[in-house]
Amino acid sequence: MRTQIASTTTDSIVIRGHDLAEELMGRVGYSDMLVLTALGRLPAAGERELVDAIAVSVMDHGITPSSLAARMTFLGAPESFQAAVAAGLLGAGSTFLGGMTEVCDLLREGAVGLTSTSDGAQIDAAADLLVARQSARGRKLPGLGHNVHSEGDPRVARLREISRENGFYDAHWALLDALPGAFFRARGRHLPLNNVGAIGASIAALGYPAEMGRGIALAARAGGLIAHILEEQSDPTAKATWEHILADTDLPDDSSEGGIDG
């Protein structure tokens, strides 16, 4: 086994060439360490601000499938705090939390040939082509629509603003901003951008590997799940949720035989 990430001796720990105790602890933040460990370099100041904003934007949304999974797992195994966090993270995928990877890949595909000086007509043409390609593939267009924020995800404008402020509003972001119009021209429906789309554009603009978007989201969501499990300890809701589902579920007449825990 070999790794370039870190090494340990009897008196030191070195991460990507930096002494952990002497150079990193107390000197860099969590986002710095995430980028350093994953990509092998510390982020620049503007880069760090955008990574921080991405992480903050997805840390917690209240009652979601991931927080429910964490709470229900904790109900069944309160001795295994880590299992509850892991359960909440396992559902991160294309529907919830993880779709920014596909958005990043699509924007990179669609932005080939575009530059920061491309005009609106060029951007719109690229957006129309991207929508058409996804339709031909029989796939949905990630980055558009939200089950709660039907009039627009409030996080999108803020991530766009932070990207602009730090020099990361580029052709990928411009293409993302053109997608709602292209989708309407193709399908006749208005769908707003969502945070997954904004994160995908930000990751593309940062030049990170597409999976880094999901990685940042998972690292952040773990913090939110910790909060839910701590709240479950002091103000439990999982058992009441389970009992509510049981009360509203049609069960066979002999369902009580043998007990529930079998």
Short mmCIF file of C-alpha atoms in Angstrom, two decimals:
data_model
loop_
_atom_site.label_atom_id
_atom_site.label_comp_id
_atom_site.label_asym_id
_atom_site.label_seq_id
_atom_site.Cartn_x
_atom_site.Cartn_y
_atom_site.Cartn_z
CA MET A 1 0.00 0.00 0.00
CA ARG A 2 1.24 3.47 -0.92
CA THR A 3 -0.30 6.92 -0.53
CA GLN A 4 0.88 10.42 -1.33
CA ILE A 5 -1.65 11.92 1.09
CA ALA A 6 -0.04 11.47 4.49
CA SER A 7 2.69 9.70 6.41
CA THR A 8 3.41 9.17 10.08
CA THR A 9 6.62 8.69 12.04
CA THR A 10 7.22 8.34 15.76
CA ASP A 11 7.30 12.13 16.20
CA SER A 12 5.43 13.66 13.27
CA ILE A 13 2.49 13.49 10.90
CA VAL A 14 2.99 14.93 7.42
CA ILE A 15 0.05 15.69 5.12
CA ARG A 16 0.83 16.56 1.51
CA GLY A 17 4.28 17.73 2.54
CA HIS A 18 3.09 19.88 5.46
CA ASP A 19 3.81 19.07 9.09
CA LEU A 20 0.39 18.63 10.65
CA ALA A 21 1.19 19.92 14.12
CA GLU A 22 3.63 22.69 13.20
CA GLU A 23 2.28 24.03 9.89
CA LEU A 24 -1.43 23.21 9.74
CA MET A 25 -3.06 22.96 13.16
CA GLY A 26 -4.28 26.38 14.27
CA ARG A 27 -3.19 27.92 10.95
CA VAL A 28 -5.63 26.56 8.37
CA GLY A 29 -9.36 25.83 8.44
CA TYR A 30 -11.44 22.80 7.59
CA SER A 31 -11.99 23.76 3.94
CA ASP A 32 -8.27 24.35 3.54
CA MET A 33 -7.54 20.87 4.85
CA LEU A 34 -10.23 19.33 2.66
CA VAL A 35 -8.72 20.85 -0.49
CA LEU A 36 -5.15 20.14 0.61
CA THR A 37 -5.84 16.52 1.43
CA ALA A 38 -7.91 15.85 -1.70
CA LEU A 39 -6.04 17.90 -4.29
CA GLY A 40 -2.55 18.24 -2.84
CA ARG A 41 -2.46 22.02 -2.45
CA LEU A 42 -3.88 24.70 -0.20
CA PRO A 43 -6.62 26.83 -1.78
CA ALA A 44 -6.19 30.49 -2.63
CA ALA A 45 -8.23 32.98 -0.58
CA GLY A 46 -11.06 33.40 -3.09
CA GLU A 47 -11.13 29.69 -3.72
CA ARG A 48 -11.48 29.02 -0.01
CA GLU A 49 -14.42 31.42 0.27
CA LEU A 50 -16.30 29.62 -2.50
CA VAL A 51 -15.60 26.17 -1.04
CA ASP A 52 -16.78 27.41 2.37
CA ALA A 53 -19.97 28.78 0.80
CA ILE A 54 -20.67 25.48 -0.96
CA ALA A 55 -20.21 23.55 2.28
CA VAL A 56 -22.39 25.93 4.29
CA SER A 57 -25.13 25.76 1.66
CA VAL A 58 -25.66 22.01 2.07
CA MET A 59 -24.91 21.34 5.73
CA ASP A 60 -28.54 20.98 6.77
CA HIS A 61 -32.06 21.42 5.39
CA GLY A 62 -34.15 20.21 8.33
CA ILE A 63 -36.16 17.03 7.90
CA THR A 64 -34.88 15.35 4.74
CA PRO A 65 -34.40 11.70 3.69
CA SER A 66 -30.81 11.79 4.98
CA SER A 67 -31.69 13.22 8.39
CA LEU A 68 -34.60 10.77 8.71
CA ALA A 69 -32.30 7.87 7.91
CA ALA A 70 -29.84 9.08 10.55
CA ARG A 71 -32.52 9.52 13.21
CA MET A 72 -34.13 6.13 12.48
CA THR A 73 -30.76 4.37 12.60
CA PHE A 74 -29.97 6.05 15.91
CA LEU A 75 -33.34 4.87 17.24
CA GLY A 76 -32.39 1.28 16.48
CA ALA A 77 -28.72 1.53 17.48
CA PRO A 78 -28.18 4.44 19.91
CA GLU A 79 -24.81 2.95 20.87
CA SER A 80 -23.52 3.51 17.32
CA PHE A 81 -23.35 7.25 16.68
CA GLN A 82 -21.18 6.73 13.61
CA ALA A 83 -23.65 4.30 12.05
CA ALA A 84 -26.39 6.93 12.22
CA VAL A 85 -24.17 9.49 10.47
CA ALA A 86 -23.19 6.90 7.86
CA ALA A 87 -26.82 5.99 7.24
CA GLY A 88 -27.65 9.60 6.53
CA LEU A 89 -24.78 9.87 4.05
CA LEU A 90 -25.53 6.66 2.17
CA GLY A 91 -28.56 8.18 0.43
CA ALA A 92 -26.58 10.99 -1.18
CA GLY A 93 -27.06 10.51 -4.90
CA SER A 94 -28.55 11.93 -8.04
CA THR A 95 -31.91 12.77 -6.44
CA PHE A 96 -30.74 14.14 -3.09
CA LEU A 97 -27.49 16.02 -2.47
CA GLY A 98 -25.22 14.32 -5.01
CA GLY A 99 -26.40 15.55 -8.43
CA MET A 100 -23.80 18.31 -8.63
CA THR A 101 -21.32 15.79 -10.10
CA GLU A 102 -23.52 15.25 -13.16
CA VAL A 103 -24.16 19.00 -13.46
CA CYS A 104 -20.43 19.70 -13.45
CA ASP A 105 -19.80 17.08 -16.15
CA LEU A 106 -22.65 18.40 -18.31
CA LEU A 107 -21.52 22.00 -18.03
CA ARG A 108 -17.98 21.05 -18.96
CA GLU A 109 -19.32 19.15 -21.96
CA GLY A 110 -21.59 22.01 -22.99
CA ALA A 111 -19.03 24.77 -22.45
CA VAL A 112 -16.47 23.35 -24.89
CA GLY A 113 -15.63 26.20 -27.25
CA LEU A 114 -17.06 28.88 -24.95
CA THR A 115 -14.94 31.48 -23.20
CA SER A 116 -15.47 34.32 -20.76
CA THR A 117 -15.96 36.59 -23.78
CA SER A 118 -18.64 34.47 -25.48
CA ASP A 119 -21.74 36.53 -26.17
CA GLY A 120 -25.31 35.79 -25.16
CA ALA A 121 -26.23 34.20 -28.49
CA GLN A 122 -23.34 31.75 -28.23
CA ILE A 123 -24.21 30.87 -24.65
CA ASP A 124 -27.89 30.36 -25.53
CA ALA A 125 -26.98 28.14 -28.50
CA ALA A 126 -24.79 26.00 -26.25
CA ALA A 127 -27.59 25.79 -23.68
CA ASP A 128 -30.11 24.74 -26.34
CA LEU A 129 -27.73 22.03 -27.53
CA LEU A 130 -27.16 20.76 -24.01
CA VAL A 131 -30.90 20.49 -23.36
CA ALA A 132 -31.37 18.68 -26.67
CA ARG A 133 -28.58 16.23 -25.87
CA GLN A 134 -30.05 15.36 -22.50
CA SER A 135 -33.47 14.87 -24.09
CA ALA A 136 -31.98 12.56 -26.74
CA ARG A 137 -30.32 10.56 -23.95
CA GLY A 138 -33.67 10.22 -22.21
CA ARG A 139 -32.32 11.90 -19.08
CA LYS A 140 -33.52 14.71 -16.87
CA LEU A 141 -31.61 17.97 -16.77
CA PRO A 142 -30.02 18.21 -13.30
CA GLY A 143 -29.63 21.65 -11.80
CA LEU A 144 -33.18 22.74 -12.59
CA GLY A 145 -36.27 22.62 -10.37
CA HIS A 146 -36.79 22.14 -6.65
CA ASN A 147 -39.49 20.33 -4.71
CA VAL A 148 -39.69 23.15 -2.12
CA HIS A 149 -38.18 26.28 -3.69
CA SER A 150 -40.50 26.29 -6.69
CA GLU A 151 -39.95 30.01 -7.32
CA GLY A 152 -36.18 29.79 -7.06
CA ASP A 153 -33.57 28.41 -4.68
CA PRO A 154 -32.27 31.32 -2.54
CA ARG A 155 -28.80 29.80 -2.40
CA VAL A 156 -28.22 30.11 -6.15
CA ALA A 157 -28.00 33.90 -6.22
CA ARG A 158 -25.61 33.92 -3.29
CA LEU A 159 -23.26 31.33 -4.79
CA ARG A 160 -23.35 33.24 -8.07
CA GLU A 161 -22.47 36.44 -6.22
CA ILE A 162 -19.60 34.80 -4.33
CA SER A 163 -18.32 33.28 -7.58
CA ARG A 164 -18.34 36.71 -9.21
CA GLU A 165 -16.63 38.37 -6.26
CA ASN A 166 -13.79 35.87 -6.34
CA GLY A 167 -13.27 35.63 -10.09
CA PHE A 168 -15.01 32.31 -10.68
CA TYR A 169 -18.00 33.40 -12.74
CA ASP A 170 -16.99 31.89 -16.08
CA ALA A 171 -18.49 30.16 -19.14
CA HIS A 172 -19.75 27.28 -16.99
CA TRP A 173 -21.74 29.65 -14.80
CA ALA A 174 -23.01 31.57 -17.82
CA LEU A 175 -24.14 28.30 -19.42
CA LEU A 176 -25.94 27.28 -16.22
CA ASP A 177 -27.72 30.65 -16.11
CA ALA A 178 -28.88 30.10 -19.70
CA LEU A 179 -30.37 26.65 -19.03
CA PRO A 180 -33.79 27.75 -17.68
CA GLY A 181 -34.42 29.72 -20.88
CA ALA A 182 -33.25 26.83 -23.06
CA PHE A 183 -35.42 24.40 -21.11
CA PHE A 184 -38.44 26.64 -21.62
CA ARG A 185 -37.79 26.91 -25.35
CA ALA A 186 -37.56 23.13 -25.61
CA ARG A 187 -40.25 22.02 -23.15
CA GLY A 188 -42.45 25.05 -22.58
CA ARG A 189 -41.95 24.87 -18.81
CA HIS A 190 -40.33 27.32 -16.42
CA LEU A 191 -37.98 25.62 -13.96
CA PRO A 192 -35.66 27.64 -11.71
CA LEU A 193 -32.04 26.82 -11.01
CA ASN A 194 -31.34 24.90 -7.83
CA ASN A 195 -28.36 24.73 -5.49
CA VAL A 196 -27.10 21.50 -7.04
CA GLY A 197 -26.75 23.39 -10.32
CA ALA A 198 -24.97 26.29 -8.65
CA ILE A 199 -22.54 23.93 -6.94
CA GLY A 200 -21.89 22.08 -10.19
CA ALA A 201 -21.09 25.37 -11.94
CA SER A 202 -18.86 26.46 -9.07
CA ILE A 203 -16.91 23.19 -9.07
CA ALA A 204 -16.46 23.43 -12.85
CA ALA A 205 -15.27 27.03 -12.52
CA LEU A 206 -12.83 26.07 -9.75
CA GLY A 207 -11.31 23.45 -12.03
CA TYR A 208 -11.88 20.70 -9.45
CA PRO A 209 -12.64 17.07 -10.34
CA ALA A 210 -16.41 16.72 -10.70
CA GLU A 211 -16.64 14.31 -7.74
CA MET A 212 -15.13 16.98 -5.50
CA GLY A 213 -18.54 18.66 -5.42
CA ARG A 214 -20.13 15.61 -3.90
CA GLY A 215 -17.14 15.23 -1.59
CA ILE A 216 -17.56 18.74 -0.20
CA ALA A 217 -21.29 18.14 0.18
CA LEU A 218 -20.77 14.88 2.06
CA ALA A 219 -18.18 16.43 4.37
CA ALA A 220 -20.59 19.26 5.13
CA ARG A 221 -23.72 17.13 5.48
CA ALA A 222 -21.98 14.98 8.08
CA GLY A 223 -22.00 18.07 10.32
CA GLY A 224 -25.72 18.54 9.84
CA LEU A 225 -26.38 14.87 10.62
CA ILE A 226 -24.36 15.14 13.82
CA ALA A 227 -26.67 17.98 14.84
CA HIS A 228 -29.76 15.86 14.12
CA ILE A 229 -28.45 12.95 16.18
CA LEU A 230 -27.56 15.20 19.10
CA GLU A 231 -31.07 16.67 18.91
CA GLU A 232 -32.51 13.16 18.74
CA GLN A 233 -30.79 12.43 22.05
CA SER A 234 -32.33 15.42 23.81
CA ASP A 235 -35.60 15.84 21.90
CA PRO A 236 -36.39 12.53 20.17
CA THR A 237 -38.79 12.34 17.23
CA ALA A 238 -37.82 9.10 15.47
CA LYS A 239 -39.97 6.80 17.63
CA ALA A 240 -43.01 9.05 17.21
CA THR A 241 -42.41 9.13 13.45
CA TRP A 242 -42.19 5.35 13.33
CA GLU A 243 -45.37 4.97 15.39
CA HIS A 244 -47.18 7.45 13.12
CA ILE A 245 -46.22 5.40 10.07
CA LEU A 246 -47.37 2.20 11.74
CA ALA A 247 -50.69 3.78 12.63
CA ASP A 248 -51.20 4.91 9.04
CA THR A 249 -50.16 1.62 7.43
CA ASP A 250 -52.55 -1.17 6.42
CA LEU A 251 -51.21 -4.36 8.01
CA PRO A 252 -52.46 -7.97 7.70
CA ASP A 253 -54.84 -9.04 10.43
CA ASP A 254 -52.22 -11.40 11.88
CA SER A 255 -49.41 -8.85 11.77
CA SER A 256 -49.05 -8.77 15.54
CA GLU A 257 -48.21 -12.48 15.80
CA GLY A 258 -44.59 -13.04 16.69
CA GLY A 259 -44.02 -9.42 17.70
CA ILE A 260 -42.63 -6.45 15.77
CA ASP A 261 -38.95 -7.03 16.43
CA GLY A 262 -38.70 -10.43 14.71
#
